[in-house]
């Protein structure tokens, strides 16, 4: 009597054939055929006798199966291919001929999902005593090359499929056929369903047969790994991924050292970061080019899933780098003169733009300490803090009506800011305070600076120029300008000029005139004369500055001391021309 089950949900227009590959299965093949025939929707049972030397052919014929015989043993895959070619059904099911406890219920379990439209291919999983090739060979290789393929029993010999799909596949001729079909289907995005059919009992294969089977399974997986680009992904692309991650990691390390590890020289930090950048760019370009080639060849959802899994580490590292750079950029200040200042936390990287001799520097943080004994009116200031305040060594700063001379730091105290007690109290800082570079103008905000400009003398004059300005709370929009004496360029400077406010100039302590902010904006020039000498200020581009120029209501902005060289006593002509560090 045929096995009956609720058939209301199946597509009755689909025809089904069962194919039984058999090699010397005379003892069990008849029972398998009879069980299959219990299913009333099975149209034909096709036994492919693969060169058996026993009575398999006769037994199968007597049991009512259609028998196709290979004259020689060609292998399980060849038998399956023959069955697919002989059948003209819509769905074909493949069932081993040596199963001892097969039931029609087990067979129906893995055919029905296709008939109900829930799968294109079904494969079985079941409890059995063997499985050594699966656990020791197939699964490790699949995990390595095809991590998206996750079946409990990828080598199951019992499966069903739409014949139209199988006709498009290349079958292995041996035991690699099962895993080959699974991999071909997975990579092509074909819907596969794994069905649990319970316990299966069949003959245990001897170790020699398992060795041959393992070789065939390994070959099948490796061939498909090469065909679908998985070897390239593990080898070539894997190398590109590793080297790209190394490059991105070096960039992160360089940035971290640059901003957060002051003892490491910033030149070394930059070298590490730049080397990492070069490495990352080279291998990311190679990775992208080869990845595009693979996608063009195998563009489907399952391949993309596996591809993303393999590329996840580099995606994560790149994401971390983007966040890190974004954090730094959020702390960046860009001046109109091309200077870029980036202060992520404590250390401040400053990139200089147009016409600067120094292109990059790392500033801060600075540690506050006591003044040296008997130096109650000296401030030892780190050079980079001096640059941020746009001062020079030897300048005078007036804090709450007390004057202090600015000196260099002592010995190896490159980032130590030594302040006398009174100045610390007036500035609101304490010993051991750590001040970031961006806060230096905040700390000295409102202090008056008397800044001396010392350059090489002109051909006929010795001169000193003194600028007077108030430290602003932070860098603001300012005007840059050149100072000429008798048509010779003396120096360049910058300052913040308020609208409608006047700024006075003195020569040899005599008032010679004043100007307003609009007079020096753009490329405007302002001319003053003193005796036979011409002093000219020529406006340049806008910039950023912490110098609030002292207005004429509060004093003078520029004071020139001019001395004719012909009246100098040569024996006493010891004018200090200063060093490059003294230049503004």
GROMACS .gro file of N, CA and C in nm, residues 243-334:
model
  276
  243UNK      N    1   4.834   4.329   0.496
  243UNK     CA    2   4.925   4.443   0.481
  243UNK      C    3   4.851   4.576   0.493
  244UNK      N    4   4.727   4.581   0.445
  244UNK     CA    5   4.647   4.703   0.459
  244UNK      C    6   4.618   4.730   0.606
  245UNK      N    7   4.584   4.625   0.679
  245UNK     CA    8   4.558   4.641   0.823
  245UNK      C    9   4.684   4.688   0.894
  246UNK      N   10   4.800   4.633   0.854
  246UNK     CA   11   4.927   4.677   0.913
  246UNK      C   12   4.950   4.825   0.887
  247UNK      N   13   4.927   4.868   0.763
  247UNK     CA   14   4.945   5.009   0.729
  247UNK      C   15   4.852   5.099   0.808
  248UNK      N   16   4.723   5.063   0.814
  248UNK     CA   17   4.626   5.144   0.890
  248UNK      C   18   4.661   5.146   1.038
  249UNK      N   19   4.708   5.033   1.089
  249UNK     CA   20   4.746   5.026   1.231
  249UNK      C   21   4.866   5.116   1.260
  250UNK      N   22   4.961   5.121   1.167
  250UNK     CA   23   5.078   5.209   1.185
  250UNK      C   24   5.036   5.356   1.182
  251UNK      N   25   4.938   5.389   1.097
  251UNK     CA   26   4.888   5.527   1.096
  251UNK      C   27   4.828   5.561   1.232
  252UNK      N   28   4.746   5.470   1.286
  252UNK     CA   29   4.684   5.491   1.417
  252UNK      C   30   4.792   5.504   1.524
  253UNK      N   31   4.892   5.415   1.519
  253UNK     CA   32   5.001   5.421   1.616
  253UNK      C   33   5.075   5.554   1.608
  254UNK      N   34   5.107   5.597   1.483
  254UNK     CA   35   5.177   5.724   1.467
  254UNK      C   36   5.098   5.841   1.522
  255UNK      N   37   4.967   5.844   1.495
  255UNK     CA   38   4.882   5.953   1.547
  255UNK      C   39   4.874   5.947   1.699
  256UNK      N   40   4.864   5.827   1.752
  256UNK     CA   41   4.856   5.813   1.898
  256UNK      C   42   4.985   5.863   1.965
  257UNK      N   43   5.100   5.822   1.910
  257UNK     CA   44   5.228   5.867   1.966
  257UNK      C   45   5.243   6.019   1.952
  258UNK      N   46   5.198   6.071   1.839
  258UNK     CA   47   5.214   6.213   1.811
  258UNK      C   48   5.138   6.300   1.912
  259UNK      N   49   5.015   6.258   1.944
  259UNK     CA   50   4.931   6.341   2.028
  259UNK      C   51   4.934   6.306   2.177
  260UNK      N   52   4.960   6.179   2.209
  260UNK     CA   53   4.939   6.136   2.346
  260UNK      C   54   5.063   6.083   2.418
  261UNK      N   55   5.177   6.073   2.349
  261UNK     CA   56   5.297   6.020   2.415
  261UNK      C   57   5.410   6.122   2.398
  262UNK      N   58   5.416   6.226   2.480
  262UNK     CA   59   5.516   6.332   2.465
  262UNK      C   60   5.661   6.285   2.462
  263UNK      N   61   5.701   6.179   2.539
  263UNK     CA   62   5.843   6.141   2.535
  263UNK      C   63   5.891   6.093   2.397
  264UNK      N   64   5.800   6.047   2.312
  264UNK     CA   65   5.839   6.001   2.179
  264UNK      C   66   5.856   6.122   2.087
  265UNK      N   67   5.972   6.140   2.024
  265UNK     CA   68   5.992   6.255   1.934
  265UNK      C   69   5.886   6.257   1.825
  266UNK      N   70   5.834   6.376   1.798
  266UNK     CA   71   5.726   6.383   1.701
  266UNK      C   72   5.773   6.344   1.561
  267UNK      N   73   5.905   6.361   1.534
  267UNK     CA   74   5.957   6.319   1.404
  267UNK      C   75   5.941   6.168   1.385
  268UNK      N   76   5.968   6.091   1.494
  268UNK     CA   77   5.952   5.946   1.488
  268UNK      C   78   5.805   5.909   1.470
  269UNK      N   79   5.717   5.979   1.542
  269UNK     CA   80   5.573   5.953   1.529
  269UNK      C   81   5.527   5.979   1.386
  270UNK      N   82   5.575   6.089   1.328
  270UNK     CA   83   5.538   6.121   1.190
  270UNK      C   84   5.591   6.016   1.093
  271UNK      N   85   5.715   5.970   1.116
  271UNK     CA   86   5.775   5.869   1.029
  271UNK      C   87   5.693   5.742   1.031
  272UNK      N   88   5.651   5.699   1.149
  272UNK     CA   89   5.569   5.578   1.161
  272UNK      C   90   5.436   5.598   1.087
  273UNK      N   91   5.372   5.712   1.109
  273UNK     CA   92   5.245   5.739   1.044
  273UNK      C   93   5.255   5.747   0.894
  274UNK      N   94   5.358   5.815   0.844
  274UNK     CA   95   5.375   5.829   0.699
  274UNK      C   96   5.406   5.693   0.635
  275UNK      N   97   5.492   5.613   0.700
  275UNK     CA   98   5.521   5.480   0.648
  275UNK      C   99   5.394   5.396   0.642
  276UNK      N  100   5.313   5.405   0.748
  276UNK     CA  101   5.187   5.333   0.749
  276UNK      C  102   5.093   5.380   0.640
  277UNK      N  103   5.091   5.510   0.614
  277UNK     CA  104   5.005   5.566   0.509
  277UNK      C  105   5.046   5.512   0.372
  278UNK      N  106   5.177   5.511   0.345
  278UNK     CA  107   5.226   5.460   0.216
  278UNK      C  108   5.189   5.312   0.200
  279UNK      N  109   5.212   5.235   0.307
  279UNK     CA  110   5.182   5.091   0.304
  279UNK      C  111   5.032   5.068   0.281
  280UNK      N  112   4.949   5.142   0.355
  280UNK     CA  113   4.804   5.125   0.344
  280UNK      C  114   4.755   5.161   0.205
  281UNK      N  115   4.804   5.270   0.150
  281UNK     CA  116   4.758   5.313   0.017
  281UNK      C  117   4.793   5.209  -0.088
  282UNK      N  118   4.918   5.160  -0.085
  282UNK     CA  119   4.962   5.061  -0.185
  282UNK      C  120   4.874   4.936  -0.181
  283UNK      N  121   4.855   4.881  -0.061
  283UNK     CA  122   4.783   4.754  -0.052
  283UNK      C  123   4.632   4.771  -0.058
  284UNK      N  124   4.581   4.885  -0.017
  284UNK     CA  125   4.437   4.909  -0.034
  284UNK      C  126   4.401   4.920  -0.181
  285UNK      N  127   4.486   4.985  -0.259
  285UNK     CA  128   4.462   4.995  -0.403
  285UNK      C  129   4.462   4.854  -0.465
  286UNK      N  130   4.563   4.773  -0.429
  286UNK     CA  131   4.568   4.636  -0.480
  286UNK      C  132   4.445   4.556  -0.436
  287UNK      N  133   4.406   4.573  -0.311
  287UNK     CA  134   4.290   4.501  -0.257
  287UNK      C  135   4.163   4.539  -0.331
  288UNK      N  136   4.143   4.667  -0.354
  288UNK     CA  137   4.022   4.714  -0.421
  288UNK      C  138   4.016   4.661  -0.565
  289UNK      N  139   4.128   4.670  -0.636
  289UNK     CA  140   4.131   4.624  -0.775
  289UNK      C  141   4.098   4.475  -0.783
  290UNK      N  142   4.162   4.393  -0.699
  290UNK     CA  143   4.139   4.248  -0.704
  290UNK      C  144   4.000   4.212  -0.653
  291UNK      N  145   3.948   4.287  -0.557
  291UNK     CA  146   3.814   4.261  -0.506
  291UNK      C  147   3.710   4.287  -0.615
  292UNK      N  148   3.728   4.394  -0.689
  292UNK     CA  149   3.636   4.425  -0.799
  292UNK      C  150   3.636   4.313  -0.903
  293UNK      N  151   3.754   4.261  -0.932
  293UNK     CA  152   3.762   4.150  -1.028
  293UNK      C  153   3.683   4.029  -0.980
  294UNK      N  154   3.695   3.997  -0.852
  294UNK     CA  155   3.622   3.883  -0.798
  294UNK      C  156   3.472   3.906  -0.800
  295UNK      N  157   3.429   4.026  -0.765
  295UNK     CA  158   3.287   4.058  -0.765
  295UNK      C  159   3.228   4.049  -0.905
  296UNK      N  160   3.304   4.091  -1.003
  296UNK     CA  161   3.254   4.083  -1.140
  296UNK      C  162   3.235   3.937  -1.181
  297UNK      N  163   3.320   3.850  -1.129
  297UNK     CA  164   3.313   3.710  -1.166
  297UNK      C  165   3.205   3.635  -1.087
  298UNK      N  166   3.194   3.666  -0.959
  298UNK     CA  167   3.097   3.597  -0.874
  298UNK      C  168   3.019   3.700  -0.795
  299UNK      N  169   2.922   3.761  -0.857
  299UNK     CA  170   2.844   3.867  -0.792
  299UNK      C  171   2.711   3.810  -0.744
  300UNK      N  172   2.707   3.765  -0.619
  300UNK     CA  173   2.582   3.716  -0.562
  300UNK      C  174   2.584   3.734  -0.412
  301UNK      N  175   2.471   3.711  -0.352
  301UNK     CA  176   2.454   3.741  -0.210
  301UNK      C  177   2.544   3.656  -0.121
  302UNK      N  178   2.555   3.526  -0.149
  302UNK     CA  179   2.636   3.439  -0.065
  302UNK      C  180   2.784   3.472  -0.074
  303UNK      N  181   2.829   3.502  -0.196
  303UNK     CA  182   2.968   3.542  -0.211
  303UNK      C  183   2.995   3.670  -0.134
  304UNK      N  184   2.901   3.765  -0.142
  304UNK     CA  185   2.917   3.892  -0.070
  304UNK      C  186   2.923   3.868   0.079
  305UNK      N  187   2.843   3.775   0.129
  305UNK     CA  188   2.842   3.744   0.272
  305UNK      C  189   2.978   3.694   0.318
  306UNK      N  190   3.034   3.599   0.242
  306UNK     CA  191   3.166   3.545   0.274
  306UNK      C  192   3.274   3.653   0.260
  307UNK      N  193   3.261   3.733   0.156
  307UNK     CA  194   3.358   3.840   0.129
  307UNK      C  195   3.363   3.939   0.246
  308UNK      N  196   3.245   3.976   0.296
  308UNK     CA  197   3.238   4.071   0.408
  308UNK      C  198   3.299   4.011   0.533
  309UNK      N  199   3.275   3.881   0.556
  309UNK     CA  200   3.333   3.816   0.674
  309UNK      C  201   3.485   3.824   0.670
  310UNK      N  202   3.542   3.802   0.553
  310UNK     CA  203   3.687   3.803   0.540
  310UNK      C  204   3.744   3.944   0.551
  311UNK      N  205   3.665   4.044   0.507
  311UNK     CA  206   3.713   4.182   0.506
  311UNK      C  207   3.674   4.259   0.632
  312UNK      N  208   3.601   4.194   0.723
  312UNK     CA  209   3.553   4.264   0.842
  312UNK      C  210   3.665   4.328   0.923
  313UNK      N  211   3.780   4.260   0.943
  313UNK     CA  212   3.888   4.323   1.022
  313UNK      C  213   3.936   4.456   0.963
  314UNK      N  214   3.957   4.459   0.830
  314UNK     CA  215   4.007   4.583   0.771
  314UNK      C  216   3.900   4.692   0.773
  315UNK      N  217   3.773   4.651   0.758
  315UNK     CA  218   3.665   4.748   0.768
  315UNK      C  219   3.662   4.810   0.907
  316UNK      N  220   3.681   4.726   1.008
  316UNK     CA  221   3.680   4.775   1.147
  316UNK      C  222   3.797   4.869   1.173
  317UNK      N  223   3.917   4.830   1.130
  317UNK     CA  224   4.036   4.914   1.152
  317UNK      C  225   4.020   5.047   1.079
  318UNK      N  226   3.969   5.043   0.957
  318UNK     CA  227   3.948   5.166   0.880
  318UNK      C  228   3.846   5.256   0.950
  319UNK      N  229   3.741   5.195   1.007
  319UNK     CA  230   3.639   5.271   1.079
  319UNK      C  231   3.700   5.339   1.201
  320UNK      N  232   3.786   5.267   1.275
  320UNK     CA  233   3.854   5.326   1.391
  320UNK      C  234   3.941   5.444   1.348
  321UNK      N  235   4.014   5.427   1.236
  321UNK     CA  236   4.101   5.534   1.187
  321UNK      C  237   4.018   5.656   1.148
  322UNK      N  238   3.905   5.634   1.082
  322UNK     CA  239   3.818   5.746   1.043
  322UNK      C  240   3.769   5.821   1.165
  323UNK      N  241   3.728   5.748   1.268
  323UNK     CA  242   3.683   5.813   1.391
  323UNK      C  243   3.796   5.893   1.454
  324UNK      N  244   3.916   5.835   1.455
  324UNK     CA  245   4.032   5.901   1.515
  324UNK      C  246   4.064   6.030   1.440
  325UNK      N  247   4.068   6.021   1.306
  325UNK     CA  248   4.099   6.140   1.226
  325UNK      C  249   3.988   6.244   1.240
  326UNK      N  250   3.862   6.197   1.246
  326UNK     CA  251   3.751   6.291   1.263
  326UNK      C  252   3.762   6.365   1.395
  327UNK      N  253   3.806   6.293   1.498
  327UNK     CA  254   3.825   6.357   1.629
  327UNK      C  255   3.932   6.465   1.621
  328UNK      N  256   4.042   6.433   1.552
  328UNK     CA  257   4.149   6.532   1.538
  328UNK      C  258   4.102   6.652   1.456
  329UNK      N  259   4.028   6.623   1.347
  329UNK     CA  260   3.983   6.732   1.262
  329UNK      C  261   3.885   6.823   1.334
  330UNK      N  262   3.808   6.766   1.427
  330UNK     CA  263   3.715   6.849   1.503
  330UNK      C  264   3.788   6.944   1.596
  331UNK      N  265   3.917   6.913   1.621
  331UNK     CA  266   3.998   7.001   1.706
  331UNK      C  267   4.093   7.085   1.623
  332UNK      N  268   4.065   7.096   1.493
  332UNK     CA  269   4.156   7.168   1.404
  332UNK      C  270   4.112   7.313   1.386
  333UNK      N  271   4.211   7.400   1.375
  333UNK     CA  272   4.189   7.541   1.343
  333UNK      C  273   4.272   7.574   1.220
  334UNK      N  274   4.208   7.632   1.120
  334UNK     CA  275   4.276   7.664   0.995
  334UNK      C  276   4.281   7.815   0.978
   0.00000   0.00000   0.00000
